[in-house]
Structure formats: C-alpha cells, structure tokens
XYZ file of C-alpha atoms in Angstrom:
346
model
C -36.737 27.845 10.464
C -32.962 28.204 10.297
C -32.128 25.825 13.233
C -34.533 23.202 11.784
C -32.539 23.148 8.605
C -29.267 22.797 10.299
C -30.664 19.652 12.139
C -32.133 18.135 8.935
C -28.551 18.437 7.377
C -27.562 15.578 9.565
C -29.897 13.307 7.530
C -28.926 14.214 3.929
C -31.353 13.348 1.126
C -31.070 9.938 -0.587
C -28.675 9.815 -3.504
C -26.965 12.919 -2.543
C -23.213 13.138 -2.298
C -23.370 13.466 1.530
C -25.715 10.511 1.735
C -23.154 8.198 -0.118
C -20.174 9.476 1.879
C -21.873 8.951 5.286
C -23.315 5.519 4.316
C -20.780 4.223 1.849
C -19.634 1.280 4.175
C -23.180 0.112 4.658
C -23.795 0.282 0.867
C -20.658 -1.437 -0.152
C -21.259 -4.153 2.554
C -24.676 -4.835 1.063
C -23.098 -5.230 -2.399
C -20.674 -7.727 -0.949
C -23.327 -9.618 0.831
C -25.118 -10.036 -2.589
C -22.144 -12.111 -3.714
C -21.878 -14.201 -0.573
C -25.544 -14.984 -0.664
C -25.228 -15.882 -4.360
C -23.010 -18.801 -3.308
C -26.040 -20.413 -1.417
C -28.037 -20.879 -4.629
C -27.011 -23.309 -7.434
C -28.224 -20.966 -10.201
C -26.123 -18.080 -9.069
C -23.204 -20.034 -7.440
C -21.033 -20.023 -10.721
C -21.243 -16.198 -10.985
C -20.718 -15.519 -7.164
C -17.652 -17.984 -7.014
C -16.105 -15.976 -9.984
C -15.919 -13.001 -7.614
C -15.160 -14.606 -4.101
C -12.825 -17.652 -4.911
C -9.470 -17.607 -6.424
C -9.632 -18.253 -10.132
C -7.366 -20.105 -12.613
C -6.664 -23.186 -10.418
C -4.884 -26.396 -11.381
C -4.933 -29.810 -9.644
C -1.473 -31.456 -9.780
C -0.018 -34.667 -8.597
C 3.401 -34.563 -6.666
C 5.993 -37.319 -6.515
C 4.068 -39.165 -3.845
C 0.893 -39.117 -5.949
C -0.889 -36.652 -3.595
C -3.095 -34.048 -5.284
C -2.681 -30.380 -4.538
C -4.035 -27.194 -6.022
C -1.998 -24.433 -7.489
C -3.065 -21.313 -9.170
C -2.063 -19.224 -12.276
C -2.755 -15.659 -13.252
C -5.267 -14.603 -15.629
C -8.057 -12.026 -16.705
C -10.593 -13.475 -14.271
C -8.420 -12.303 -11.421
C -10.051 -8.819 -11.986
C -13.434 -10.069 -10.715
C -11.733 -11.318 -7.517
C -9.844 -8.052 -7.178
C -13.304 -6.378 -7.343
C -14.841 -8.320 -4.480
C -11.881 -7.935 -2.099
C -11.845 -4.248 -3.161
C -15.387 -4.069 -1.655
C -13.993 -5.841 1.518
C -11.133 -3.344 1.701
C -13.569 -0.398 1.676
C -15.689 -1.858 4.517
C -12.540 -2.761 6.722
C -11.304 0.768 6.042
C -14.524 2.267 7.306
C -14.546 0.025 10.447
C -10.935 0.920 11.326
C -11.812 4.638 10.766
C -14.892 4.653 12.859
C -13.879 2.388 15.745
C -10.167 3.146 16.095
C -8.868 6.210 14.507
C -11.924 8.570 15.067
C -11.964 7.648 18.731
C -8.172 8.547 18.920
C -8.799 11.769 16.995
C -11.473 12.955 19.516
C -9.151 12.536 22.368
C -6.272 14.417 20.907
C -8.250 17.246 19.275
C -6.215 17.664 16.177
C -6.533 20.180 13.558
C -8.111 19.417 10.146
C -4.832 19.079 8.460
C -3.247 16.860 11.192
C -6.621 14.975 11.347
C -6.311 13.999 7.689
C -2.491 13.135 8.020
C -3.308 11.035 11.173
C -5.953 8.984 9.446
C -3.766 8.467 6.446
C -0.762 7.240 8.602
C -3.070 5.160 10.783
C -4.585 3.243 7.847
C -1.243 2.711 6.130
C 0.467 1.601 9.386
C -2.007 -1.161 9.943
C -1.812 -2.211 6.181
C 2.087 -2.059 6.061
C 2.426 -3.992 9.320
C 0.044 -6.611 8.331
C 1.489 -7.029 4.855
C 5.068 -7.145 5.950
C 4.357 -9.853 8.566
C 2.222 -11.795 6.089
C 4.733 -11.531 3.307
C 7.649 -12.583 5.672
C 5.771 -15.570 6.681
C 5.199 -16.489 2.961
C 8.820 -16.059 2.257
C 9.683 -18.665 5.058
C 6.849 -20.995 4.498
C 7.524 -21.263 0.771
C 11.296 -21.486 1.317
C 11.900 -18.377 -0.901
C 14.821 -17.092 1.375
C 17.003 -20.326 1.550
C 18.825 -18.996 -1.470
C 19.041 -15.783 -3.645
C 18.895 -17.981 -6.747
C 15.329 -19.014 -6.011
C 14.158 -15.618 -7.056
C 14.931 -16.522 -10.760
C 15.359 -20.266 -10.961
C 12.444 -22.115 -12.486
C 11.064 -18.985 -13.992
C 8.304 -18.518 -15.210
C 6.642 -18.910 -11.785
C 3.255 -19.419 -13.167
C 2.193 -22.047 -10.494
C 1.447 -20.111 -7.232
C 0.343 -21.642 -4.028
C -2.962 -20.339 -2.659
C -1.399 -18.075 0.056
C 0.867 -16.336 -2.523
C -1.876 -15.601 -4.989
C -4.317 -14.469 -2.302
C -1.495 -12.035 -1.013
C -1.230 -10.285 -4.370
C -4.945 -10.229 -4.759
C -5.357 -8.331 -1.545
C -2.494 -6.018 -2.503
C -4.216 -5.128 -5.723
C -7.542 -4.742 -4.144
C -6.010 -2.489 -1.322
C -4.495 -0.029 -3.613
C -7.483 0.090 -5.980
C -9.717 1.002 -3.032
C -7.506 3.990 -2.276
C -8.990 5.842 -5.333
C -12.682 5.991 -3.990
C -11.452 6.599 -0.452
C -10.218 10.101 -1.641
C -14.113 10.829 -2.183
C -15.336 9.000 0.790
C -12.733 10.688 3.129
C -13.427 14.227 1.661
C -9.571 14.515 1.017
C -8.663 18.082 0.289
C -7.523 19.073 -3.276
C -4.068 19.873 -1.863
C -3.380 16.301 -0.587
C -4.951 14.466 -3.635
C -1.933 14.643 -6.015
C 0.458 13.156 -3.535
C -1.967 10.331 -2.561
C -2.838 9.673 -6.165
C 0.821 9.504 -7.107
C 1.988 6.709 -4.438
C -1.236 4.821 -4.967
C -0.859 4.567 -8.696
C 3.037 3.643 -8.385
C 2.110 0.849 -5.960
C -0.618 -0.348 -8.158
C 1.518 -0.351 -11.419
C 4.379 -2.085 -9.850
C 2.475 -4.825 -7.964
C 0.195 -5.417 -10.945
C 3.163 -5.602 -13.381
C 4.998 -8.067 -11.133
C 2.053 -10.193 -10.607
C 0.897 -10.539 -14.280
C 4.558 -10.832 -15.600
C 5.223 -13.699 -13.021
C 7.954 -11.769 -11.236
C 6.153 -12.550 -8.033
C 9.003 -13.841 -5.836
C 11.273 -10.764 -6.283
C 8.165 -8.469 -5.837
C 7.333 -10.393 -2.694
C 10.913 -9.783 -1.100
C 10.906 -6.141 -2.266
C 7.427 -5.572 -0.716
C 8.427 -7.034 2.681
C 11.386 -4.851 2.929
C 9.655 -1.607 1.761
C 6.579 -2.223 3.888
C 8.573 -2.929 7.063
C 10.453 0.296 6.753
C 7.407 2.375 5.835
C 5.500 1.103 8.894
C 8.264 2.694 10.968
C 7.788 6.038 9.166
C 4.019 6.011 9.860
C 4.494 4.851 13.367
C 6.802 7.854 14.003
C 4.267 10.134 12.511
C 1.564 8.859 14.703
C 3.869 9.294 17.839
C 4.523 12.885 16.582
C 0.875 13.611 16.296
C 0.291 12.164 19.680
C 2.784 14.697 21.191
C 5.323 11.832 21.988
C 8.175 13.825 20.349
C 11.091 12.121 21.992
C 9.871 8.664 20.996
C 9.030 9.810 17.526
C 12.473 11.205 17.142
C 14.101 7.874 18.038
C 11.808 5.962 15.454
C 12.680 8.454 12.854
C 16.521 7.912 13.473
C 15.908 4.204 12.923
C 13.796 4.888 9.899
C 16.492 6.998 8.193
C 19.124 4.342 8.544
C 16.867 1.475 7.409
C 15.426 3.523 4.600
C 18.740 3.875 2.870
C 19.644 0.260 3.521
C 16.317 -0.952 2.017
C 16.888 1.163 -1.098
C 20.266 -0.424 -1.590
C 18.742 -3.897 -0.790
C 16.062 -3.509 -3.235
C 18.465 -2.361 -6.151
C 20.712 -5.340 -5.330
C 17.825 -7.870 -5.600
C 16.694 -6.191 -8.894
C 20.131 -6.389 -10.359
C 20.742 -9.996 -9.360
C 17.253 -11.026 -10.529
C 16.952 -9.123 -13.955
C 20.505 -8.574 -14.961
C 22.220 -11.622 -13.809
C 19.719 -14.455 -12.810
C 17.079 -14.273 -15.487
C 19.716 -13.591 -18.188
C 20.901 -17.142 -17.874
C 17.476 -18.378 -19.327
C 16.858 -15.614 -21.696
C 13.820 -15.808 -24.160
C 14.085 -14.367 -27.654
C 10.554 -13.281 -27.535
C 7.479 -13.216 -25.159
C 5.560 -16.311 -24.796
C 2.115 -15.399 -23.468
C 0.806 -18.920 -23.565
C 3.443 -20.225 -20.976
C 3.473 -16.830 -19.167
C 7.315 -16.424 -20.038
C 8.194 -12.708 -20.277
C 11.946 -13.181 -19.816
C 13.205 -11.155 -22.746
C 16.100 -8.589 -22.759
C 13.701 -5.807 -23.368
C 11.257 -6.588 -20.487
C 14.055 -7.308 -18.051
C 15.752 -3.834 -18.823
C 12.571 -2.051 -18.542
C 11.822 -3.689 -15.158
C 15.355 -2.889 -13.904
C 15.073 0.629 -15.080
C 11.573 1.140 -13.524
C 12.906 -0.133 -10.112
C 16.095 1.814 -10.262
C 14.167 5.008 -11.136
C 11.665 4.517 -8.343
C 14.423 3.856 -5.817
C 16.326 6.748 -7.054
C 13.249 8.965 -6.810
C 12.615 7.902 -3.151
C 16.274 8.591 -2.280
C 16.039 12.055 -3.923
C 12.936 12.903 -1.996
C 14.713 11.654 1.198
C 17.822 13.774 0.613
C 15.991 16.932 -0.314
C 13.781 16.589 2.779
C 16.762 16.398 5.136
C 18.554 19.222 3.356
C 15.343 21.404 3.762
C 15.286 20.604 7.396
C 18.924 21.698 7.707
C 18.112 24.949 5.915
C 15.300 25.660 8.114
C 17.367 25.102 11.286
C 20.086 27.552 10.315
C 17.986 30.569 9.963
C 15.977 29.759 13.025
C 19.165 29.694 15.150
C 20.224 33.124 13.740
C 16.789 34.495 14.591
C 17.359 33.211 18.178
C 20.598 35.004 18.519
C 19.531 38.297 16.853
C 17.064 39.433 19.732
C 19.671 39.109 22.255
C 21.852 41.614 20.462
C 19.148 44.036 19.954
C 18.127 44.205 23.605
C 20.431 47.080 24.662
C 19.305 49.203 21.796
C 15.538 48.775 22.705
C 16.379 49.891 26.344
C 18.101 53.034 25.133
C 14.981 54.007 23.114
C-alpha cells in the first residue's frame, strides 16, 4: 500500500494546503474571470467596473475645447488594486511555469539556488518592464524637460491614465508578493528579507501615490529599477555559471548603484527642501489633496535619506565582508606550501 499512497500524494485532497498551492493560479484566474464576466451584464456591470476600470475620473476641456479624461486618487483605488493583484498572481505563475521552471530543469540547481534564481528571475522581468514603462511616461508627459516640473503645479492631483495605471500596477505587484511567499513555499530563513523589501516598496510607493508626490516618485523608481535589474541580471548569469559575464555586470552595477543613491537624494532635496518650500501650506488640505506642509516634507525627506543611507550601508558592509573573506583565503592557499617539507620528513 505504500507505493499507492505516494502516488495519491500527487493529487492532494481538495481544500488542503497543497491543493491551493498547486492550483492557486487556476483558482485566482477564475476569481478574476468572475469580475470580467460581470462587465457583460447590466446588473453587475457597476460593481465589476469598480474593480477593473480606473476610478475617480474627471472630464475636462482644454484650451481648444477638446474633452479629455484625467484621474485623481481615492479610496476606490483599493478595489482596482485588488483586481490587478489577482492578475499579478496569474502572470507570476505563468512566468514561473513556462520560463523559470524550464530553465531550472536544465541547470539542475540546488534548493537554495533554485529559490534565489526564481526570485531574481521574477524581479528582473518586473524591474525591466517597470523601468522601460516609467521612462516612457517621463518622456511622454514631458516630466524630464526641467527639474522644476517635479514640484511646480503641486498638488499633482490630475493624473493621465497611463500615470495612474502605472502606480496601480506597482501597488498590485508588491501586494501580490505577500501571498507568493506561501504559494512558492519560501523557507523561513528567506522570509524576513523578502518581507522587508516588499513592505518598504509598498509603503514608499503608496505614500507617494496618495500624497500626490507621484512625479518625484516616478523619477526615483525609474532610476532604482534600472539599476536593480542589472543586479538581478548578474545573479542569473552567476547561477547559469557565466561567471565572467556576471562579474562585468556586477562592476557596472557597483558604479551605477552609488550614482543612483546620490541622484535619488539630490532629487529628494531639490523637491522637498527647495522646490515645494516655495509654495508651503500651513496645514494639510485633504479636500484639494495638498500635503505640502513643513512636517510632511521633512518626514518624506528623512524617509528617503534613511532608505538611501541604509542601502549604501548594506552595500559597503557587503563589499567589506568580501574583502575580509578574500584575505584569509589567500593565507590558507599559501600555508600548505610551507608545510609540504615537514610532511615529507614525517
């Protein structure tokens, strides 16, 4: 009877943990399809559109009397984030099954490297897509023609469709990382690190979005994602045993990492300390979405400064640890050559 039990374990009982883990993509896609089908019926269309379409839209007339739609932020965005959270789970599962798992089978990685490879593969795709998408928005909306556009006209409550959709996807992606720890059976040793960076991304992006600091956040995300994509690309090359190519990418990453930290702090100081101070508000005005007060600006600047300092601290300590590991290794390589004559005498 023992062999039969092992075979039946491949089809776990319904509503068990293993059943949800193996079939989570199908279950989540079915839930998403319920909202999509709901758009087809008049009775359920208002509820379904609350989840699928972007909320808080306004129709304005420009100088040529042409109507165009802009969007603001609000509590109903949470419904939209939930729907695209489901989409992120499905896309994650598709990439895992049809791309990363196939590469893992060819390379025969250990369990630890297998988990790291999957993490870097998922993040590399997300960072590359987000960096390219964000850079396209910066040029399309003319946010890079002058640094003063990061703070002029604040509060930036009226967002184009593409800008709002970008931030909705960002929030949905980082929220979906929490259940993925369960779906991917992440080890307890790896969970604190993943929970830490996921929570930091979610808090910073959410705060920038709902406080209407979306322009400076978009610039910072493009810079950060572009550099982080190099890091995970180098890790994938390292796991693929392309060590020489990985070393070259790591060198480029080390240089750009420091430059991006300086660039992010510079943008934060120009925006929160210099630019927004010119139109300072004595108190928060929630109705107009104006959070440009001294206390809010200082807290935002301190949060960005501390996060960049923390990243630099981890960067420096990592390289110092590598230097310490190399020095005793070189001594160990020299010591056997000195002991060889003594061993012959014995």
